[in-house]
XYZ file of C-alpha atoms in Angstrom:
603
model
C -0.041 0.074 0.164
C 1.286 3.501 -0.898
C 1.929 6.106 1.379
C -0.022 9.449 1.179
C 3.011 11.038 -0.166
C 3.767 8.724 -2.799
C 0.031 8.788 -3.982
C 0.403 12.226 -4.383
C 3.054 11.478 -7.281
C 0.708 8.862 -8.791
C -2.881 10.564 -8.661
C -2.645 14.627 -9.968
C -5.378 16.300 -8.635
C -7.956 18.257 -10.356
C -7.106 21.078 -8.453
C -4.020 21.291 -6.227
C -6.236 22.703 -2.727
C -8.409 19.541 -3.379
C -5.814 16.677 -3.639
C -3.919 18.549 -0.231
C -7.130 18.719 1.609
C -7.869 14.596 0.803
C -3.986 13.807 1.490
C -5.074 15.458 4.788
C -8.073 13.444 5.627
C -5.754 10.153 4.911
C -2.964 11.131 7.067
C -2.671 9.594 10.194
C -4.034 12.071 12.994
C -4.727 14.634 10.072
C -0.806 15.691 9.686
C 1.324 15.793 7.010
C 4.255 14.004 6.738
C 7.566 15.938 8.221
C 8.175 18.627 5.894
C 4.901 18.218 3.775
C 3.559 16.705 0.901
C 5.534 16.456 -1.985
C 3.511 18.003 -5.217
C 1.656 15.890 -7.711
C 3.882 15.400 -10.468
C 2.986 16.869 -13.635
C 3.769 14.531 -16.752
C 4.092 17.167 -19.340
C 6.779 19.386 -17.613
C 10.367 19.235 -18.788
C 13.231 17.943 -16.188
C 14.575 20.799 -13.878
C 17.196 22.881 -16.217
C 19.885 25.812 -14.743
C 17.936 29.112 -15.076
C 18.993 32.472 -15.429
C 16.924 34.242 -12.686
C 16.387 37.879 -14.796
C 14.831 35.688 -17.596
C 12.674 34.265 -15.347
C 11.514 37.186 -13.599
C 10.959 38.938 -16.882
C 9.184 36.532 -18.316
C 6.647 35.568 -15.096
C 5.818 39.731 -15.139
C 4.993 39.047 -18.881
C 2.796 36.338 -18.118
C 1.161 38.266 -15.409
C 0.825 41.320 -17.581
C -2.459 42.032 -18.055
C -3.738 39.841 -15.666
C -5.556 36.663 -16.579
C -9.332 36.293 -16.548
C -9.059 32.694 -15.636
C -6.381 30.263 -14.123
C -6.230 28.350 -17.329
C -5.460 31.283 -19.003
C -2.417 31.898 -16.975
C -1.021 28.552 -16.973
C -1.141 28.740 -20.685
C 0.965 31.765 -20.614
C 3.780 30.105 -17.929
C 3.854 27.005 -20.659
C 4.150 29.485 -23.563
C 6.906 31.583 -21.395
C 8.559 28.475 -20.148
C 7.963 29.605 -16.138
C 7.955 25.954 -14.234
C 7.121 24.679 -10.571
C 10.642 25.205 -9.924
C 10.301 29.324 -10.113
C 7.634 29.568 -7.449
C 9.999 31.951 -5.193
C 10.375 34.140 -8.523
C 6.715 34.287 -9.435
C 6.458 35.286 -5.633
C 8.505 37.969 -6.507
C 7.145 38.961 -9.929
C 3.605 39.580 -8.696
C 4.936 41.456 -5.794
C 7.137 44.100 -7.920
C 3.930 44.242 -10.156
C 2.331 47.769 -9.987
C -1.329 48.240 -7.795
C -3.528 46.838 -10.465
C -5.888 49.062 -12.733
C -9.015 46.626 -12.219
C -11.049 47.099 -9.199
C -9.729 45.631 -6.558
C -12.699 42.926 -5.859
C -12.116 41.724 -9.235
C -8.294 40.578 -8.574
C -9.262 39.209 -5.494
C -11.742 36.793 -6.841
C -8.951 35.868 -9.637
C -6.551 35.292 -6.805
C -9.243 33.319 -5.385
C -9.931 31.010 -8.586
C -6.607 30.564 -8.904
C -5.738 29.124 -5.417
C -8.793 27.239 -4.961
C -9.122 25.723 -8.447
C -5.815 26.006 -10.167
C -3.936 22.534 -10.800
C -0.491 23.580 -11.251
C 2.471 25.187 -8.744
C 2.998 28.529 -10.438
C -1.067 29.460 -10.905
C -1.571 28.628 -7.437
C 1.841 30.585 -6.210
C 0.409 33.138 -7.981
C -2.952 33.293 -6.312
C -1.139 32.702 -2.874
C 1.179 36.148 -3.306
C -1.728 38.248 -4.573
C -3.424 37.401 -1.740
C -0.901 38.361 0.848
C -1.869 41.880 -0.188
C -5.953 41.258 -0.871
C -6.768 38.445 1.019
C -9.876 38.417 3.493
C -10.095 35.732 6.847
C -12.076 33.568 4.837
C -9.150 32.753 2.385
C -7.122 31.445 5.717
C -8.537 27.790 5.608
C -7.435 27.836 1.905
C -3.878 29.288 2.276
C -3.625 26.652 5.133
C -4.314 23.540 3.277
C -1.844 24.410 0.287
C 0.657 25.274 2.867
C 1.031 21.518 3.291
C 2.846 21.126 0.269
C 6.364 21.575 0.714
C 6.945 23.617 -2.552
C 4.225 26.026 -1.240
C 4.438 26.502 2.539
C 6.962 29.229 2.399
C 4.705 31.342 -0.224
C 1.561 30.200 2.309
C 3.216 31.374 5.415
C 4.346 34.257 3.659
C 0.411 35.020 2.873
C -1.021 33.866 6.379
C 1.789 36.442 7.939
C -0.786 39.669 6.889
C -4.025 37.691 7.648
C -3.719 35.636 10.770
C -0.497 35.239 12.301
C -1.561 32.411 14.390
C -2.221 30.246 11.239
C 0.992 31.064 9.757
C 2.863 30.087 12.609
C 0.925 26.907 12.839
C 1.515 26.071 9.156
C 5.104 26.863 9.897
C 5.589 24.468 13.006
C 3.720 21.640 11.386
C 5.847 21.681 8.279
C 8.347 24.183 8.157
C 10.358 23.560 11.001
C 12.085 19.735 11.561
C 12.549 19.370 15.491
C 10.816 16.427 16.372
C 9.923 16.981 19.660
C 7.226 19.723 18.455
C 4.677 16.955 17.384
C 2.883 16.881 20.449
C 2.888 20.329 20.563
C 1.497 20.860 17.171
C -1.074 18.117 17.962
C -2.131 20.499 20.925
C -2.327 23.619 19.214
C -4.076 22.184 15.906
C -6.810 20.804 18.667
C -7.404 24.255 20.330
C -6.697 22.588 23.634
C -5.061 25.253 26.020
C -4.720 22.630 29.171
C -2.418 20.171 26.261
C -0.925 23.314 24.678
C 0.882 24.345 28.193
C 1.743 20.820 28.714
C 3.416 20.376 25.658
C 4.763 24.138 26.057
C 6.844 23.227 29.306
C 7.729 18.985 27.672
C 9.302 21.039 24.649
C 13.160 20.057 24.357
C 15.556 22.518 25.663
C 15.020 25.778 24.125
C 18.994 26.084 23.917
C 20.789 24.952 21.092
C 17.657 22.414 18.984
C 15.040 25.274 19.274
C 16.077 27.968 16.299
C 15.221 31.848 16.708
C 12.879 31.316 14.148
C 11.316 28.244 15.785
C 10.896 30.355 18.983
C 8.889 33.031 17.764
C 6.680 30.832 15.869
C 5.596 28.761 19.195
C 4.973 31.950 20.948
C 2.710 32.988 18.134
C 1.065 29.711 17.775
C 0.197 29.185 21.422
C -0.414 32.876 22.059
C 2.246 32.752 24.752
C 1.743 36.466 26.066
C -2.244 35.785 26.350
C -1.524 32.394 28.375
C 0.819 34.095 30.642
C -2.097 36.971 31.486
C -4.399 33.607 32.291
C -1.595 32.161 34.791
C -0.115 35.232 36.544
C 1.684 32.904 39.077
C 2.775 30.061 36.900
C 6.883 30.621 37.040
C 7.312 27.169 34.902
C 5.646 29.109 31.667
C 7.339 32.387 32.619
C 10.599 30.631 32.769
C 10.125 29.205 29.144
C 8.579 32.639 27.983
C 12.022 34.182 28.925
C 13.989 31.757 27.251
C 11.968 31.642 23.756
C 12.484 35.336 24.218
C 16.394 35.181 24.633
C 16.284 32.387 21.746
C 14.430 34.987 19.477
C 17.046 37.665 20.468
C 19.917 35.712 19.810
C 21.888 38.000 17.192
C 23.406 35.024 15.777
C 19.787 34.578 13.824
C 17.956 36.873 11.404
C 16.617 39.994 12.842
C 13.349 39.194 11.653
C 12.910 36.265 14.086
C 12.253 38.767 16.620
C 11.377 41.856 14.968
C 7.839 40.930 13.246
C 6.591 39.256 17.004
C 3.874 41.737 17.736
C 3.749 40.609 21.164
C 7.343 41.045 21.910
C 7.128 44.246 23.882
C 4.262 43.163 25.747
C 6.161 39.694 26.356
C 9.276 41.335 27.450
C 7.617 43.436 29.748
C 5.709 40.446 31.679
C 8.418 38.918 31.997
C 10.490 41.138 33.133
C 7.988 42.525 35.624
C 7.063 38.897 37.133
C 10.970 37.726 37.238
C 11.133 38.338 41.016
C 8.764 35.134 40.996
C 11.919 32.958 39.314
C 14.062 31.316 41.774
C 17.705 32.672 41.592
C 19.086 29.410 39.819
C 21.894 29.560 37.418
C 19.147 29.364 34.202
C 16.880 31.849 35.308
C 20.068 34.441 35.889
C 21.515 33.458 32.674
C 18.253 34.413 31.153
C 17.713 37.643 32.665
C 21.463 38.546 31.952
C 20.848 37.387 28.054
C 17.612 39.365 27.773
C 19.340 42.281 29.290
C 21.838 42.352 26.873
C 19.620 42.031 23.733
C 17.292 44.953 25.096
C 20.472 47.021 25.903
C 22.865 46.635 22.696
C 21.133 44.014 20.518
C 18.035 43.184 18.263
C 15.596 44.179 21.099
C 16.697 47.361 21.022
C 15.165 48.196 17.593
C 11.501 46.950 18.516
C 8.784 49.720 18.863
C 9.342 50.722 22.204
C 6.953 53.415 24.268
C 9.318 56.157 25.265
C 10.977 55.180 28.228
C 10.013 51.575 28.557
C 13.150 50.158 27.330
C 14.738 51.671 30.158
C 12.470 50.837 32.863
C 12.894 47.221 31.909
C 16.832 47.264 32.147
C 16.789 49.076 35.617
C 14.481 46.515 36.904
C 16.618 43.664 35.287
C 19.732 45.467 36.623
C 18.096 45.509 39.861
C 17.473 42.046 40.223
C 20.683 40.912 38.893
C 22.373 42.540 41.711
C 20.517 40.929 44.408
C 22.741 38.565 46.645
C 21.216 35.394 45.694
C 20.947 36.273 42.192
C 24.764 37.577 42.260
C 25.816 34.264 43.967
C 23.786 31.786 41.255
C 26.459 29.334 40.249
C 28.676 29.774 43.363
C 28.243 25.981 44.078
C 28.549 24.806 40.152
C 30.283 21.696 39.664
C 30.224 20.667 36.463
C 32.344 22.633 34.079
C 29.274 23.684 31.424
C 27.644 25.119 34.755
C 30.981 26.601 36.054
C 31.483 28.229 32.718
C 28.345 29.371 32.655
C 28.848 31.317 36.075
C 31.942 32.362 35.199
C 30.137 34.568 32.328
C 27.681 35.751 34.296
C 30.107 37.173 36.659
C 32.223 39.015 33.878
C 29.076 40.151 31.877
C 26.281 41.136 34.662
C 27.185 44.500 35.151
C 27.637 45.487 31.298
C 24.005 46.053 30.362
C 23.962 48.474 33.401
C 27.214 50.742 32.757
C 26.823 54.275 32.952
C 28.191 55.598 29.869
C 28.544 59.227 29.637
C 28.855 60.832 26.642
C 28.793 57.491 24.017
C 24.830 57.981 22.952
C 25.816 59.207 19.397
C 28.722 56.009 19.029
C 29.198 53.227 21.164
C 31.130 49.708 20.804
C 29.834 46.933 22.799
C 31.696 43.617 22.721
C 29.104 40.894 24.163
C 30.086 37.526 24.790
C 26.640 35.560 25.284
C 25.530 32.755 27.011
C 28.307 29.791 26.333
C 24.880 27.071 27.067
C 23.261 28.738 24.137
C 26.835 28.707 22.238
C 26.467 32.172 21.322
C 29.955 33.847 19.841
C 31.272 36.840 20.495
C 30.437 40.346 18.654
C 31.320 43.839 18.434
C 28.050 45.513 18.375
C 28.364 48.869 17.058
C 25.264 51.062 18.016
C 25.006 54.776 16.727
C 22.585 56.923 18.207
C 21.544 53.994 20.044
C 20.888 51.640 17.493
C 22.701 48.575 16.884
C 23.994 49.363 13.251
C 24.508 45.462 12.043
C 20.676 44.178 12.544
C 19.471 47.272 11.815
C 20.852 47.595 8.531
C 22.243 44.226 7.575
C 20.559 41.015 8.962
C 22.271 37.973 7.509
C 24.813 37.786 10.258
C 26.179 39.446 13.414
C 28.755 42.026 13.705
C 32.210 41.024 13.357
C 34.572 39.477 16.659
C 36.493 42.091 18.202
C 39.601 40.113 17.558
C 38.823 41.294 13.794
C 37.561 45.229 14.255
C 39.311 46.042 17.590
C 42.276 44.329 17.947
C 43.481 44.881 13.997
C 42.615 48.758 14.706
C 40.194 48.624 11.563
C 37.725 51.130 13.267
C 40.618 53.799 13.921
C 40.042 57.109 11.628
C 42.636 58.252 9.873
C 43.306 61.195 7.093
C 43.271 58.175 4.528
C 39.775 57.068 4.050
C 39.143 53.038 4.756
C 36.664 50.692 4.036
C 35.685 48.339 6.671
C 33.900 45.248 6.761
C 31.510 45.355 9.895
C 29.135 42.058 9.263
C 29.702 39.441 6.561
C 26.573 36.846 6.088
C 26.813 33.861 8.172
C 27.179 31.514 4.967
C 29.411 33.766 3.361
C 29.465 37.197 1.689
C 29.344 35.269 -1.730
C 26.595 33.943 -0.849
C 24.164 36.686 0.942
C 26.543 39.785 1.249
C 28.430 41.743 3.805
C 28.007 45.184 5.415
C 30.689 48.210 4.467
C 31.309 51.039 5.796
C 34.135 53.791 4.895
C 35.878 55.879 7.917
C 37.574 58.771 7.474
C 39.176 61.731 9.539
C 37.670 65.297 8.726
C 39.556 67.952 10.919
C 37.617 67.551 14.309
C 35.227 64.904 13.174
C 35.343 61.381 12.148
C 32.852 60.574 9.220
C 31.340 57.364 8.456
C 30.214 57.150 4.895
C 29.701 55.417 1.959
C 27.928 52.765 3.322
C 27.721 49.302 0.820
C 25.888 46.004 1.132
C 27.393 43.165 -1.210
C 25.108 40.686 -2.604
C 21.866 41.568 -1.023
C 19.273 38.479 -1.622
C 15.754 39.226 -2.690
C 13.922 41.083 0.365
C 16.718 41.620 1.942
C 16.699 45.637 3.502
C 17.658 48.023 0.763
C 18.031 51.134 2.772
C 21.220 52.111 3.981
C 22.616 54.559 6.880
C 23.257 58.339 5.885
C 26.766 59.756 6.262
C 27.063 59.880 10.277
C 29.768 62.611 11.472
C 31.003 62.099 14.819
C 32.949 64.324 17.734
C 36.563 63.400 17.208
C 37.524 63.267 20.504
C 34.375 61.577 21.684
C 35.077 58.949 18.758
C 38.840 58.417 19.713
C 38.040 58.105 23.722
C 35.370 55.470 22.850
C 37.175 53.677 20.670
C 40.087 53.499 22.811
C 37.727 52.394 25.792
C 36.671 49.362 23.973
C 40.181 48.275 22.385
C 41.309 48.453 26.139
C 38.428 46.415 27.662
C 39.075 42.888 28.038
C 36.545 42.172 30.991
C 34.478 40.129 28.342
C 37.021 37.604 27.783
C 37.912 34.549 29.296
C 41.209 32.572 30.059
C 41.292 30.891 26.723
C 40.084 33.376 24.456
C 43.087 35.551 26.032
C 45.707 32.828 24.919
C 43.853 32.545 21.308
C 44.245 36.807 21.081
C 47.782 36.593 22.001
C 48.781 33.907 20.158
C 46.753 35.405 16.622
C 48.197 38.897 17.577
C 51.847 37.836 17.507
C 51.515 35.448 14.348
C 50.146 38.838 12.664
C 53.252 40.628 13.920
C 55.377 37.778 13.443
C 54.610 35.621 10.246
C 57.723 33.897 10.126
C 57.171 31.740 13.308
C 54.667 29.878 10.355
C 56.138 30.640 7.123
C 59.313 28.965 8.254
C 57.353 25.426 8.230
C 55.696 26.489 4.829
C 52.361 27.351 6.786
C 50.026 30.491 6.722
C 47.954 31.734 9.521
C 44.358 30.457 9.489
C 41.457 30.963 11.721
C 42.762 31.475 15.407
C 39.929 31.627 18.403
C 38.196 29.026 20.756
C 36.786 26.207 20.175
C 32.739 26.442 19.594
C 32.189 22.969 21.440
C 34.872 23.668 23.665
C 35.434 27.420 24.964
C 38.007 26.406 27.313
C 40.590 25.479 24.419
C 42.479 27.852 21.799
C 42.274 26.795 18.480
C 45.309 27.528 15.888
C 44.466 26.635 12.150
C 46.926 27.006 9.498
C 47.504 26.185 5.649
C 50.410 24.338 4.709
C 51.613 23.654 1.062
C 55.562 22.788 0.453
C 56.954 26.245 -0.917
C 53.618 28.016 -0.517
C 53.607 27.432 -4.202
C 50.168 25.585 -4.893
C 46.738 26.679 -5.011
C 44.304 27.041 -2.997
C 43.258 23.925 -3.630
C 46.456 22.180 -2.763
C 46.728 23.583 0.771
C 45.939 21.326 3.546
C 44.627 22.510 6.779
C 45.670 21.791 10.112
C 44.214 22.898 13.862
C 46.138 22.687 16.841
C 44.249 22.642 19.894
C 45.449 24.112 23.536
C 43.631 23.343 26.291
C 43.487 26.170 28.964
C 45.891 24.517 32.088
C 45.218 27.052 34.429
C 48.041 28.973 34.298
C 48.153 32.837 33.122
C 46.787 33.227 29.802
C 50.360 34.976 29.050
C 52.569 32.034 29.921
C 50.091 29.609 27.776
C 50.245 32.033 24.697
C 54.217 32.608 25.183
C 54.830 28.694 25.288
C 52.475 28.130 22.459
C 54.547 30.699 20.329
C 58.032 28.844 21.555
C 56.659 25.975 20.604
C 55.502 26.988 16.952
C 58.958 28.622 16.766
C 61.367 25.305 17.618
C 58.799 22.591 16.259
C 57.074 21.984 13.180
C 53.406 22.115 14.186
C 52.587 19.785 11.730
C 53.911 17.183 14.232
C 51.385 17.935 16.761
C 48.505 19.714 14.962
C 45.602 17.443 13.289
C 44.824 17.839 9.698
C 41.152 18.515 9.371
C 40.583 19.723 5.648
C 42.166 20.636 2.595
C 42.803 18.800 -0.502
C 42.632 14.773 0.295
C 44.807 14.171 -3.159
C 47.350 16.216 -2.021
C 47.356 14.997 1.823
C 47.874 11.352 0.040
C 50.681 12.626 -2.063
C 52.325 13.764 0.656
C 51.818 11.071 3.306
C 48.995 12.527 5.619
C 46.384 10.505 6.541
C 42.994 11.832 5.500
C 40.663 12.495 8.952
C 37.693 9.839 9.175
C 35.120 12.586 9.366
C 35.786 14.724 6.464
């Protein structure tokens, strides 16, 4: 017997909506398989081929101008112009770029409903879904939710539902668009609209840390009506703690700011969590959560929310008062496990940072933030102009660079000659989704940041960039000097890595004598109490990049002063070939075998 997902490829429906509805009725529990149903195959459609985005966009726009009268007419145009179902995201962009239709909007809405309810092919239905994002009404929500059960249409349907019914959009995304296995019971409770079961399953979620992405955290809050649940249960500290953890996850700057900023209840939920935080026990976990919220409110994505005047400052003051209480200050004092000790050390190092008085730095401010190590947050150099964090406000595809890059190398210093500086790079690499640049120069008594530039913007990325900013040079230099000299955020292994990297920049011969070049140097992602030195090797350094071998040298923190550890490591680099004690981790396998190195099993 075939499964519902298999039958979807064998029995093309009269309409995609009707086919999806039937598959749902036949599915166990009325839920689609993980990641949704496959679209039914179209026997006459050619195999997928490489395509030029601009050509497909032009073809889609031509098919839509003017709007056809029927789904069949639109499908005929798509077929004639070569627009296929693997072009759905480009069809969405084409519809969104269309000028406001000259026809009465009611007629366009009815056409969109025909496309959604009776369309037989994905391009036609995708057009209708995107039109309903602009013109839809509550009666369209059930149709969009059903069509979104098809994997290829989920993103389009969620995008449209976000404008019509945020809870329905979130439930669809949790059902099909997210992938953690532990969400299945929560999805069933949400679909049954069982409030008691929803609370039970919320509290039974797998660890919010690491396993729940920031986008998933927001959708959980939206689908469950978390802010309303808390209002109905003012003394429910378990639910309150979960809400705080979800907010901290949403504000994680390693994710997209759109994981927090579109959450319409964010300001309200922050207020509820912070004003009731005194009810939470002063555990290591709750203290770390409150500190994460404070860091985000002070200089992270949460600072960009639409706060009423004075509200954010009030919440920060309340968090500062709570975190200064003796029991919270002592949280983790008896921690015995390495992860707990590491977290407690982070709280002691970082607990003061969001609440420091900073005179004269409102216009330009630098905040080096090391996030909760239990969340595996990395270290970033947050730059604020006029109180707004620059990178999430005008980039959003990756976090600000680490201080070793921006501060230790003096890249933010202003000289007479203009210097272009990369402030952030997309988490996937610049070649994929770009990077954010600014040009810095000194102009008499002022420092100028101008010619902002974003490379490789993807469709839908922010198109606005900041205007030129002028800062008082003396205040700018003082703030930069303070940030460069401040090492209070740093822990011993990170200090070791910073000292080694600084010396290898000044003394490249320590590696070049072994036919090696400096690579990435920092602390281990999973083991932050180790310094990691990577380097590239090729005999004579004459090979291409593909001919290099990559080695990694892991240096555990031995408890001695970081300066002595770094000095010992540099001395060893100068005296002994690092390829003898470092581990081969990447590069060219053929080259490794040619040179007699054993290729790592995990590569």
